[in-house]
Amino acid sequence: MSEKVYPVPAEWENRAFINDAKYKELYAKSVSDPEAFWAEHGKRIDWIKPFTKVKHTSFDPHNVSIKWFEDGTTNVSLNCVDRHLATRGDQVAIIWEGDNPDDSKKITYKQLHEEVSRFANVLKAKGVAKGDTVTIYLPMIPEAAYAMLACARVGAVHSIVFGGFSPDSLAGRIEGCKSKVVITADEGLRGGRKVPLKANADAAIAKTGDIVKTQIVVKRTGGKVAWSEGRDVWWHEETAKVSADCPPTEMNAEDPLFILYTSGSTGAPKGVVHCTGGYLVYAAMTHQYVFDYHDGDIYWCTADVGWVTGHSYIVYGPLANGATTLMFEGIPNYPSISRFWDVVDKHGVNIFYTAPTAIRSLMGAGEEPVKKTSRKTLRLLGSVGEPINPEAWEWYHRVVGEDRCPIVDTWWQTETGGILITPLPGATKLKPGSATRPFFGVQPQVVDANGGVIEGPCEGNLVIADSWPGQMRTVYGDHERFQQTYFSTYPGKYFTGDGCRRDADGFYWITGRVDDVINVSGHRMGTAEVESALVAHPAVSEAAVVGYPHDLKGQGIYAYVTVMEGIEPTEELRKELVAWVRKEIGPIASPDVVQFAPGLPKTRSGKIMRRILRKIAENEFGSLGDTSTLADPTVVDDLIANRGG
Ligand code: PRX
């Protein structure tokens, strides 16, 4: 690992909200007296009824309870929209850049207020009330932000499902939270190709019985879609019928704002629940300090609103701060591999936040497509979603940022609501590949296999010792699973599922997941989900899935498959299985390698030894470890002899 160090540039020390001395002072305060620290910073959002209580949290694994600002009331859309009207009504809130470079528009805070209020009235007219859930399955169009904020306005809880998920995955998520309203578009548009969102949503709804009463459809492409009278309505027709006046509903700080399904080690994806007050305070504060956002800056996060990054750092954090946030419908290589940088130049982007997988794929196309653009407005770069390898970091810094833009490598998770470990550009020297230091109020610890806290430079598992306001509150409908998943491995601490190293400077280096979650191009995938999709195929009797290092994706999906008696493991079947998983879960879950295996390495008690499968997938046959406990050690020889990829 590179230990090259980039000091904080002098101009950054002067211009940034937080320099190193300030970081140290505030960080010390935030952990020695969290009550006082967050009492002050909780005031950064507007409250309808101000809170008098600040922190009320317990990580006791049998009784986890997380409450912040619990007697305060507010509304998230009030904070992201209404409160800016007096001071910046005519400022651009959202710059929308379409898939086609000729297609873009700007939405001011005044316009945003009208759009959100109208759509909130549509939701009310469809019977959506405080506490109801609404499923959103939209492409990257402004209506996605309007729909989120409209839900918040009426007190409904949104559950966004990424547009790349299959009808089956969507159906599971609609059922999981019993949404009677689904919001989608006729078709999405990505890289010039159409995505049949309405058709997918129709198929999903058909699988969920009579849960869904209303489907609201945005006309994006005008493509032909099936229509179910009485259930399906057009967004533009409904919003034209209602008034543009919709006062925000008063919500308690601890009322849920959204559910977001995410993959874990076992079972079906969990509904991560985030609430109103603490989440917004944390998203807004991290957005301001990590990206050093000043009034007038143009900020672009390339994530999709279907992931948590889109929630916290395209919509809620930036809009709570009155920022101008850019929303991009397309992909990095359409119509050309210079697209990101063309968009930066077109809109004068100052702050750019993307994923290592995008950097690695652009790196592959060389420097010329970057260098032919100006990028002179860029000041700060960010990275999120997976460990960034030092080579990609250096390229991002040197080629994209022309050695002048610091990179904030932000470590966090769907569960954490906002960034937990990150450099602050005016305060933190940078080491390529390190997420560096904790944000205010965050207390990381490194533990060994027995749960003992390790001090000083070390390597182990990453836990967080105490709560922060943006933390998830529960797993939707299953608090026991929440306690079990995150607080039982190291009782009394939040277990992240990540491994890490801490160096002599106290900097953290995230080394990746230590559980059965894999990270494919920054998308989180449970190996168990892919396995259950595979065994649902009639030809498959058993499957085991592991991650392996992949140059572009970070990790690839490696599937070992045992076929049913009498079935021939052919090349056609291999292709069919890949297509099957795409259909069952979505393209992001496509296995990169399918290896047919007559047997899987199991202990005598029948437990699959994944450690061995991982080593074979990684091509590390020399370090398979002890295989003598296997029921049939010879299966390993066959697996090695027939390694795929
Ligand atoms: O393994 C870590 C990795 O992504 C996981 C969280 O995934 P998800 O909930 O989908 O959220 C992604 C966007 C916040 C983490 O457990 N991860 C995320 N950011 C980084 C990272 N790994 C290393 N460095 C990062 N900056």
XYZ file of C-alpha atoms and ligand atoms in Angstrom:
671
model
C 0.000 0.000 0.000
C 1.225 3.444 -0.903
C 2.171 5.638 2.022
C 2.603 8.740 -0.082
C 1.320 11.790 1.746
C -0.333 14.877 0.273
C -0.334 17.801 2.696
C -3.316 20.168 2.913
C -2.761 22.880 0.270
C -2.304 26.309 1.856
C -5.277 27.846 0.072
C -7.475 25.090 1.461
C -6.376 25.728 5.010
C -7.520 29.305 4.560
C -10.744 28.858 2.669
C -12.222 25.767 4.307
C -14.733 25.799 7.141
C -12.550 23.388 9.079
C -8.759 23.425 9.357
C -6.712 20.924 11.329
C -6.758 22.842 14.622
C -10.514 23.315 14.362
C -10.998 19.635 13.490
C -9.088 18.542 16.561
C -10.934 20.955 18.824
C -14.396 20.064 17.514
C -13.699 16.341 17.352
C -12.526 16.285 20.974
C -15.659 18.156 22.023
C -17.907 15.893 19.955
C -16.749 12.741 21.733
C -16.183 14.104 25.231
C -19.567 15.824 25.417
C -21.829 14.601 22.611
C -24.890 16.128 24.274
C -23.478 19.644 24.165
C -21.929 19.188 20.724
C -25.096 17.933 19.059
C -27.345 20.339 20.982
C -25.471 23.064 19.158
C -25.256 21.393 15.740
C -28.840 20.121 15.894
C -29.829 23.741 15.434
C -28.516 23.794 11.901
C -31.941 22.677 10.672
C -35.215 24.518 11.358
C -37.436 22.937 13.953
C -41.169 23.482 14.306
C -40.953 22.651 17.996
C -37.322 22.855 19.153
C -35.874 19.794 20.878
C -34.964 19.888 24.558
C -33.524 16.366 24.621
C -30.472 15.519 22.511
C -29.132 11.963 22.748
C -30.909 8.945 24.114
C -29.163 5.852 22.817
C -28.326 2.333 23.915
C -26.244 -0.296 22.086
C -27.222 -3.018 24.588
C -27.671 -5.935 22.167
C -30.939 -6.996 23.817
C -32.358 -3.526 23.954
C -30.951 -1.342 21.192
C -32.643 2.025 21.180
C -31.465 5.048 19.220
C -33.152 8.413 19.598
C -31.842 11.839 18.772
C -33.585 15.169 19.369
C -36.557 13.021 20.364
C -38.974 15.724 21.517
C -38.322 18.050 18.564
C -40.659 18.321 15.582
C -39.930 19.426 12.033
C -40.429 18.406 8.425
C -37.642 17.437 6.034
C -39.192 19.135 2.986
C -39.628 22.312 5.022
C -35.865 22.252 5.554
C -34.903 21.258 2.020
C -37.306 23.599 0.257
C -39.455 26.138 2.116
C -36.816 27.629 4.329
C -34.747 28.676 1.324
C -37.565 30.541 -0.412
C -36.992 33.871 1.298
C -33.234 33.924 0.774
C -32.665 31.930 -2.423
C -35.992 31.342 -4.133
C -34.521 32.119 -7.548
C -31.300 30.181 -7.024
C -30.996 26.898 -8.872
C -31.658 23.964 -6.566
C -31.306 21.139 -9.087
C -29.407 21.100 -12.366
C -30.708 18.151 -14.326
C -28.478 16.750 -17.071
C -30.248 14.249 -19.290
C -28.867 11.117 -20.889
C -28.783 13.054 -24.142
C -26.381 16.023 -23.831
C -28.937 18.291 -25.506
C -31.363 17.618 -22.710
C -30.868 19.568 -19.503
C -32.793 21.909 -17.250
C -32.492 23.973 -14.116
C -34.997 23.978 -11.288
C -34.975 26.878 -8.836
C -35.957 26.557 -5.185
C -39.240 28.334 -6.019
C -39.996 25.830 -8.762
C -38.959 22.963 -6.524
C -41.404 24.227 -3.903
C -44.230 24.235 -6.389
C -43.406 20.791 -7.831
C -43.035 19.194 -4.419
C -46.206 20.791 -3.035
C -48.266 19.752 -6.037
C -47.068 16.197 -5.943
C -47.624 16.082 -2.176
C -51.252 16.987 -2.881
C -51.438 14.196 -5.460
C -50.231 11.734 -2.826
C -52.862 12.995 -0.412
C -55.541 12.715 -3.086
C -54.517 9.078 -3.542
C -55.054 8.472 0.147
C -51.435 8.570 1.276
C -51.255 9.644 4.913
C -48.571 10.113 7.558
C -46.770 6.824 8.215
C -47.810 5.152 4.928
C -45.086 3.723 2.697
C -44.609 4.660 -0.958
C -42.334 2.732 -3.335
C -40.377 4.786 -5.868
C -38.949 3.054 -8.965
C -37.775 5.948 -11.096
C -34.841 6.849 -13.317
C -32.603 9.820 -12.542
C -35.090 12.538 -13.368
C -36.132 15.516 -11.220
C -39.426 13.790 -10.426
C -37.421 11.363 -8.269
C -36.397 14.251 -5.998
C -39.905 15.760 -6.121
C -41.404 12.413 -5.135
C -38.978 11.942 -2.225
C -39.603 15.420 -0.874
C -43.371 15.144 -1.421
C -43.427 11.944 0.643
C -41.494 13.739 3.359
C -43.922 16.640 3.145
C -46.986 14.523 3.883
C -45.164 12.307 6.385
C -45.092 9.248 4.137
C -42.094 6.914 4.241
C -40.479 6.343 0.856
C -38.754 3.197 -0.253
C -36.719 3.737 -3.403
C -35.841 0.711 -5.481
C -32.932 1.143 -7.906
C -34.162 1.098 -11.515
C -31.707 -1.705 -12.346
C -33.525 -4.170 -10.108
C -35.728 -6.840 -11.631
C -39.510 -7.180 -11.240
C -38.912 -9.932 -8.658
C -36.641 -7.749 -6.543
C -39.090 -4.862 -6.826
C -41.994 -7.122 -5.859
C -40.157 -8.295 -2.739
C -39.566 -4.708 -1.680
C -43.157 -3.620 -2.363
C -44.378 -6.542 -0.287
C -41.807 -5.926 2.417
C -43.235 -2.528 3.255
C -46.785 -2.932 1.896
C -46.806 0.121 -0.375
C -50.201 0.925 -1.741
C -48.668 3.508 -4.059
C -45.858 2.893 -6.561
C -44.245 5.703 -8.564
C -42.488 4.851 -11.817
C -41.853 6.138 -15.357
C -42.875 4.772 -18.741
C -39.222 4.097 -19.564
C -35.820 5.130 -18.350
C -33.019 6.248 -20.630
C -29.396 5.261 -20.082
C -26.632 5.476 -22.610
C -29.226 5.890 -25.385
C -30.952 2.665 -24.387
C -34.454 2.393 -23.007
C -35.180 0.672 -19.713
C -38.736 -0.743 -19.463
C -39.533 0.563 -15.997
C -43.325 0.548 -16.289
C -43.336 -2.971 -17.708
C -41.088 -4.111 -14.858
C -43.278 -2.392 -12.292
C -46.407 -3.944 -13.834
C -44.830 -7.379 -13.580
C -43.795 -6.704 -9.984
C -47.219 -5.441 -8.974
C -48.829 -8.520 -10.526
C -46.789 -10.642 -8.110
C -47.895 -8.739 -5.026
C -51.619 -9.506 -4.959
C -53.793 -6.484 -4.229
C -51.329 -4.437 -2.179
C -50.835 -1.701 -4.776
C -53.878 0.491 -5.384
C -52.270 3.299 -7.368
C -49.363 3.494 -9.772
C -48.265 6.996 -10.712
C -46.354 7.096 -13.990
C -44.019 9.834 -15.207
C -43.936 10.216 -18.971
C -40.207 10.230 -19.706
C -39.793 8.783 -23.220
C -43.381 8.588 -24.444
C -42.838 4.905 -25.257
C -45.855 2.629 -25.450
C -46.889 1.106 -22.125
C -49.670 -1.161 -20.898
C -52.284 0.564 -18.781
C -54.442 -0.649 -15.946
C -57.469 1.648 -15.714
C -58.342 2.553 -12.169
C -54.828 1.776 -10.940
C -52.464 3.637 -13.291
C -52.425 7.428 -13.535
C -50.088 9.875 -15.259
C -47.961 12.143 -13.095
C -48.552 15.172 -15.351
C -52.321 14.741 -15.376
C -52.625 14.324 -11.622
C -50.361 17.247 -10.746
C -52.404 19.486 -13.045
C -55.538 18.717 -11.049
C -54.326 19.762 -7.610
C -53.331 22.987 -5.899
C -49.729 24.087 -5.416
C -50.334 24.775 -1.775
C -49.552 21.995 0.642
C -48.306 22.875 4.124
C -45.682 20.436 5.451
C -46.892 17.934 8.027
C -45.357 18.303 11.480
C -43.195 15.241 12.137
C -41.437 14.044 15.229
C -37.648 13.862 14.951
C -37.891 10.090 15.311
C -40.645 9.563 12.716
C -39.312 7.473 9.809
C -38.285 9.344 6.671
C -37.354 6.437 4.439
C -36.706 2.745 4.117
C -33.895 1.553 1.888
C -33.376 -2.133 1.252
C -29.806 -3.336 1.415
C -28.024 -6.668 1.242
C -26.576 -8.457 4.220
C -24.764 -11.702 4.981
C -27.876 -13.800 5.176
C -31.450 -13.856 4.025
C -33.396 -11.348 1.980
C -32.357 -7.675 1.830
C -33.180 -5.707 4.975
C -35.229 -2.513 5.099
C -32.879 0.011 6.671
C -34.954 2.677 8.437
C -33.800 6.286 8.694
C -35.683 8.941 10.614
C -36.380 12.629 10.264
C -34.342 14.809 12.611
C -31.010 13.146 13.283
C -30.632 11.933 9.716
C -31.137 15.381 8.241
C -28.819 17.099 10.712
C -26.118 14.548 9.948
C -26.572 14.497 6.158
C -26.526 18.303 5.987
C -23.566 18.751 8.294
C -21.398 16.142 6.588
C -22.307 17.560 3.186
C -21.208 21.025 4.227
C -17.928 20.084 5.924
C -16.733 17.084 3.928
C -17.331 18.828 0.601
C -16.617 22.231 2.101
C -19.748 23.468 0.398
C -19.998 27.258 0.171
C -22.917 29.276 -1.208
C -22.804 29.416 -4.967
C -20.826 26.211 -5.448
C -22.015 23.749 -8.076
C -21.942 20.284 -6.600
C -22.287 16.970 -8.450
C -22.652 13.512 -6.995
C -22.876 10.882 -9.752
C -24.696 8.256 -7.666
C -28.208 7.028 -8.395
C -31.027 8.033 -6.041
C -31.711 4.311 -5.730
C -28.704 4.046 -3.393
C -28.082 5.744 -0.080
C -25.477 8.064 -1.610
C -28.197 9.512 -3.808
C -30.494 9.992 -0.826
C -27.987 11.741 1.435
C -25.712 13.490 -1.046
C -27.817 14.287 -4.104
C -31.049 15.181 -2.378
C -31.283 15.606 1.396
C -27.864 16.922 2.485
C -27.328 19.391 -0.370
C -30.897 20.697 -0.443
C -30.982 21.140 3.340
C -27.910 23.326 2.836
C -29.523 25.375 0.057
C -26.993 24.023 -2.411
C -27.119 23.634 -6.169
C -27.035 19.894 -6.777
C -26.564 18.284 -10.165
C -28.546 15.195 -11.078
C -27.316 13.109 -14.025
C -29.505 10.674 -15.904
C -26.822 9.079 -18.037
C -23.646 7.027 -17.843
C -19.945 7.969 -17.922
C -19.256 6.745 -21.464
C -22.192 8.072 -23.454
C -22.158 9.634 -25.964
C -18.407 9.619 -25.367
C -15.942 8.607 -22.708
C -15.445 12.338 -21.941
C -19.034 12.751 -20.752
C -18.327 13.366 -17.047
C -15.836 16.102 -17.876
C -18.061 17.600 -20.572
C -20.801 17.911 -17.956
C -18.332 19.452 -15.497
C -17.443 22.100 -18.094
C -21.016 22.642 -19.261
C -22.312 23.435 -15.780
C -19.156 24.742 -14.106
C -19.022 21.966 -11.508
C -16.787 22.741 -8.504
C -17.220 19.611 -6.410
C -17.377 16.159 -7.996
C -18.204 12.965 -6.084
C -18.079 9.528 -7.741
C -17.173 5.863 -7.224
C -13.796 4.140 -7.695
C -15.305 1.743 -10.245
C -16.090 4.702 -12.529
C -12.570 6.058 -12.096
C -11.033 2.674 -12.927
C -13.093 2.264 -16.070
C -12.275 5.795 -17.269
C -8.620 5.213 -16.470
C -8.700 2.319 -18.911
C -9.487 4.736 -21.754
C -6.370 6.780 -21.079
C -5.739 10.437 -20.332
C -6.691 12.039 -23.622
C -10.506 11.971 -23.170
C -10.012 13.780 -19.855
C -7.284 16.162 -20.952
C -9.209 17.478 -23.910
C -11.720 19.009 -21.481
C -11.014 22.036 -19.315
C -12.219 21.064 -15.776
C -10.889 24.381 -14.553
C -13.900 24.865 -12.270
C -13.155 21.667 -10.324
C -11.897 22.281 -6.837
C -12.615 19.110 -4.886
C -13.033 15.432 -5.764
C -14.714 12.704 -3.764
C -14.822 8.919 -3.760
C -17.333 6.518 -2.231
C -18.649 2.990 -2.258
C -15.609 0.749 -2.109
C -11.925 0.925 -1.306
C -10.114 3.059 -3.874
C -6.854 1.481 -4.953
C -3.880 3.874 -4.773
C -3.322 3.709 -8.584
C -6.874 4.888 -9.257
C -6.535 7.542 -6.540
C -3.318 8.881 -8.076
C -4.866 8.972 -11.545
C -7.975 10.761 -10.252
C -5.767 13.269 -8.466
C -3.227 13.847 -11.222
C -5.273 13.553 -14.411
C -8.782 14.631 -13.401
C -7.814 17.068 -10.643
C -4.545 18.246 -12.210
C -2.814 17.911 -8.850
C -4.818 20.813 -7.463
C -7.971 19.130 -6.130
C -7.925 17.236 -2.838
C -9.759 13.901 -2.842
C -12.117 13.046 -0.013
C -12.309 9.246 0.237
C -15.518 8.888 2.227
C -16.274 5.663 4.072
C -19.827 4.994 5.139
C -22.780 2.642 4.626
C -26.518 2.566 3.970
C -26.865 1.940 7.684
C -24.838 4.964 8.749
C -26.987 7.506 6.876
C -23.986 9.729 6.217
C -20.216 9.764 5.971
C -18.379 8.441 9.058
C -14.696 8.320 8.123
C -13.283 10.879 5.725
C -10.725 13.566 5.173
C -11.886 17.175 5.519
C -10.207 19.031 2.654
C -8.906 21.944 4.728
C -7.853 19.821 7.675
C -6.579 16.403 6.702
C -3.427 15.411 4.853
C -4.229 12.711 2.323
C -2.854 9.222 1.846
C -4.053 7.482 -1.329
C -6.269 4.584 -0.300
C -7.023 5.773 3.215
C -10.388 7.175 4.345
C -8.265 8.863 7.050
C -10.075 10.125 10.185
C -13.511 9.987 11.812
C -16.052 12.744 11.308
C -17.286 14.652 14.365
C -19.071 12.457 16.876
C -17.891 9.190 15.319
C -15.905 6.810 17.551
C -14.327 4.034 15.466
C -12.542 1.186 17.184
C -10.617 -1.775 15.827
C -11.381 -5.105 17.468
C -9.742 -8.503 17.236
C -11.564 -11.780 16.595
C -12.472 -12.049 20.280
C -13.878 -8.556 20.411
C -10.940 -7.088 22.288
C -10.329 -3.432 21.420
C -6.872 -2.951 19.893
C -5.028 0.300 20.447
C -2.466 1.989 18.214
C -1.459 0.828 14.746
C -3.225 -2.459 14.033
C -5.487 -4.457 11.773
C -8.853 -5.962 12.668
C -12.587 -5.444 12.374
C -14.138 -2.001 12.399
C -16.775 -1.179 15.009
C -18.271 2.110 16.149
C -18.438 2.556 19.909
C -21.284 5.039 20.223
C -24.221 6.432 18.258
C -24.247 9.396 15.846
C -27.424 11.196 14.711
C -27.529 9.714 11.179
C -27.518 6.097 12.328
C -30.272 3.741 11.152
C -32.888 3.151 13.827
C -34.122 -0.333 13.046
C -34.721 -2.925 10.345
C -38.207 -2.313 9.036
C -40.582 -4.649 10.835
C -37.774 -6.638 12.493
C -36.005 -4.938 15.387
C -34.633 -8.300 16.538
C -32.791 -8.699 13.224
C -31.383 -5.199 13.667
C -29.994 -6.071 17.104
C -28.740 -9.427 15.944
C -27.040 -8.177 12.766
C -25.255 -5.138 14.093
C -24.919 -5.347 17.877
C -24.503 -9.001 18.847
C -21.129 -9.851 17.243
C -19.334 -7.369 19.480
C -21.921 -6.724 22.196
C -22.414 -3.066 22.958
C -20.804 -1.879 19.716
C -22.075 -1.273 16.194
C -20.363 -3.801 13.903
C -19.778 -2.434 10.420
C -19.016 -5.710 8.605
C -15.782 -4.117 7.351
C -12.186 -4.933 8.105
C -9.660 -2.137 8.486
C -6.150 -1.154 9.339
C -5.163 1.811 11.497
C -1.750 3.329 10.909
C 0.640 5.245 13.130
C -1.129 8.537 12.330
C -4.427 7.049 13.513
C -5.641 6.967 9.894
C -8.109 4.262 8.889
C -7.672 2.096 5.788
C -10.820 0.137 4.986
C -9.851 -3.271 3.628
C -13.311 -4.500 2.590
C -16.106 -6.652 3.933
C -15.318 -9.450 6.331
C -18.778 -11.020 6.029
C -20.629 -12.653 3.141
C -21.383 -9.354 1.461
C -19.573 -8.529 -1.766
C -19.099 -5.146 -3.336
C -19.481 -5.219 -7.110
C -18.753 -1.838 -8.710
C -19.737 -0.193 -5.444
C -23.036 -2.111 -5.373
C -23.648 -4.229 -2.367
C -24.698 -7.808 -2.939
C -25.331 -10.653 -0.540
C -23.794 -13.933 -1.698
C -26.839 -15.665 -0.190
C -29.161 -13.733 -2.513
C -27.275 -14.850 -5.613
C -27.157 -18.423 -4.307
C -30.893 -18.528 -3.727
C -31.507 -17.176 -7.233
C -29.264 -19.927 -8.663
C -30.857 -22.797 -6.754
C -34.276 -21.587 -7.916
C -33.228 -22.751 -11.406
C -34.534 -26.260 -12.116
C -31.123 -27.546 -13.274
C -29.277 -26.487 -10.129
C -29.030 -28.602 -7.037
C -26.564 -26.524 -5.062
C -24.696 -23.238 -5.387
C -22.070 -21.326 -3.459
C -21.109 -17.767 -4.342
C -18.018 -15.803 -3.319
C -16.356 -12.542 -4.307
C -12.971 -12.367 -6.032
C -10.740 -9.431 -6.991
C -11.817 -7.835 -10.275
C -9.785 -5.113 -11.981
C -12.706 -2.874 -12.898
C -15.510 -3.865 -10.560
C -13.426 -4.132 -7.398
C -15.023 -7.497 -6.761
C -16.556 -9.925 -9.194
C -19.141 -12.626 -8.517
C -17.835 -16.203 -8.655
C -20.473 -18.945 -8.523
C -19.821 -22.638 -7.932
C -22.778 -24.643 -9.164
C -23.654 -28.314 -8.760
C -26.229 -29.498 -11.268
C -29.061 -31.980 -10.710
C -28.513 -35.682 -11.437
C -28.764 -36.356 -15.158
C -28.246 -32.715 -16.207
C -25.334 -32.000 -18.538
C -23.241 -28.978 -17.380
C -22.917 -27.360 -20.809
C -21.774 -23.959 -22.023
C -25.416 -23.166 -22.863
C -26.466 -23.920 -19.322
C -23.723 -21.649 -18.019
C -25.038 -18.771 -20.136
C -28.586 -19.564 -19.148
C -27.690 -19.402 -15.463
C -26.075 -15.993 -15.868
C -29.178 -14.722 -17.683
C -31.358 -16.313 -15.032
C -29.671 -14.418 -12.184
C -29.944 -11.166 -14.168
C -33.640 -11.781 -14.526
C -34.158 -12.840 -10.919
C -32.244 -9.999 -9.232
C -30.996 -7.540 -11.856
C -27.951 -7.025 -14.107
C -25.744 -5.930 -11.182
C -25.964 -9.466 -9.779
C -24.775 -11.254 -12.962
C -22.147 -13.825 -12.043
C -18.810 -13.146 -13.744
C -17.759 -16.765 -13.441
C -19.886 -19.896 -13.192
C -17.877 -22.996 -12.399
C -19.653 -26.330 -12.516
C -18.590 -28.415 -9.555
C -19.563 -32.026 -8.997
C -19.202 -31.391 -5.265
C -18.627 -28.478 -2.903
C -16.095 -28.584 -0.079
C -18.074 -29.362 3.057
C -17.261 -30.222 6.620
C -18.507 -33.517 7.951
C -21.452 -31.663 9.435
C -22.372 -30.386 5.953
C -21.210 -26.766 6.241
C -19.753 -25.347 3.027
C -16.203 -24.120 3.603
C -16.315 -20.787 1.854
C -12.774 -19.959 2.863
C -11.592 -22.621 0.414
C -13.924 -21.444 -2.338
C -12.684 -17.887 -1.898
C -9.065 -18.956 -2.163
C -9.712 -20.920 -5.357
C -11.643 -18.003 -6.871
C -8.732 -15.734 -5.954
C -6.308 -18.147 -7.626
C -4.510 -18.723 -4.339
C -4.201 -22.466 -4.346
C -1.054 -22.425 -2.244
C -2.816 -21.142 0.846
C -5.908 -23.282 1.076
C -5.194 -24.086 4.701
C -6.269 -27.252 6.407
C -8.563 -29.317 4.176
C -8.364 -32.473 6.253
C -11.626 -31.701 8.058
C -13.531 -31.934 4.783
C -15.997 -34.758 4.315
C -14.389 -35.418 0.919
C -11.019 -33.656 0.436
C -10.804 -34.771 -3.211
C -13.485 -32.273 -4.289
C -10.861 -29.573 -3.836
C -8.637 -31.086 -6.531
C -11.524 -31.062 -8.968
C -12.366 -27.448 -8.122
C -8.774 -26.390 -8.752
C -8.484 -28.398 -11.964
C -11.651 -26.847 -13.384
C -11.255 -23.304 -12.135
C -13.176 -20.903 -14.362
C -12.652 -17.286 -15.321
O -17.445 -2.129 2.530
C -17.752 -0.760 2.674
C -17.906 -0.140 1.306
O -19.294 -0.171 1.006
C -20.019 -0.747 2.093
C -21.344 -0.064 2.257
O -22.107 -0.241 1.108
P -23.481 0.518 0.933
O -24.307 0.337 2.152
O -24.048 0.097 -0.352
O -23.105 2.045 0.896
C -22.259 2.507 -0.113
C -22.218 4.002 -0.118
C -22.016 4.644 1.196
C -19.123 -0.569 3.290
O -19.420 -1.483 4.312
N -17.428 1.249 1.262
C -18.174 2.367 1.152
N -17.378 3.446 1.062
C -16.105 3.017 1.126
C -16.141 1.621 1.264
N -15.013 0.895 1.381
C -13.833 1.547 1.359
N -13.733 2.885 1.222
C -14.820 3.660 1.093
N -14.688 4.965 0.934
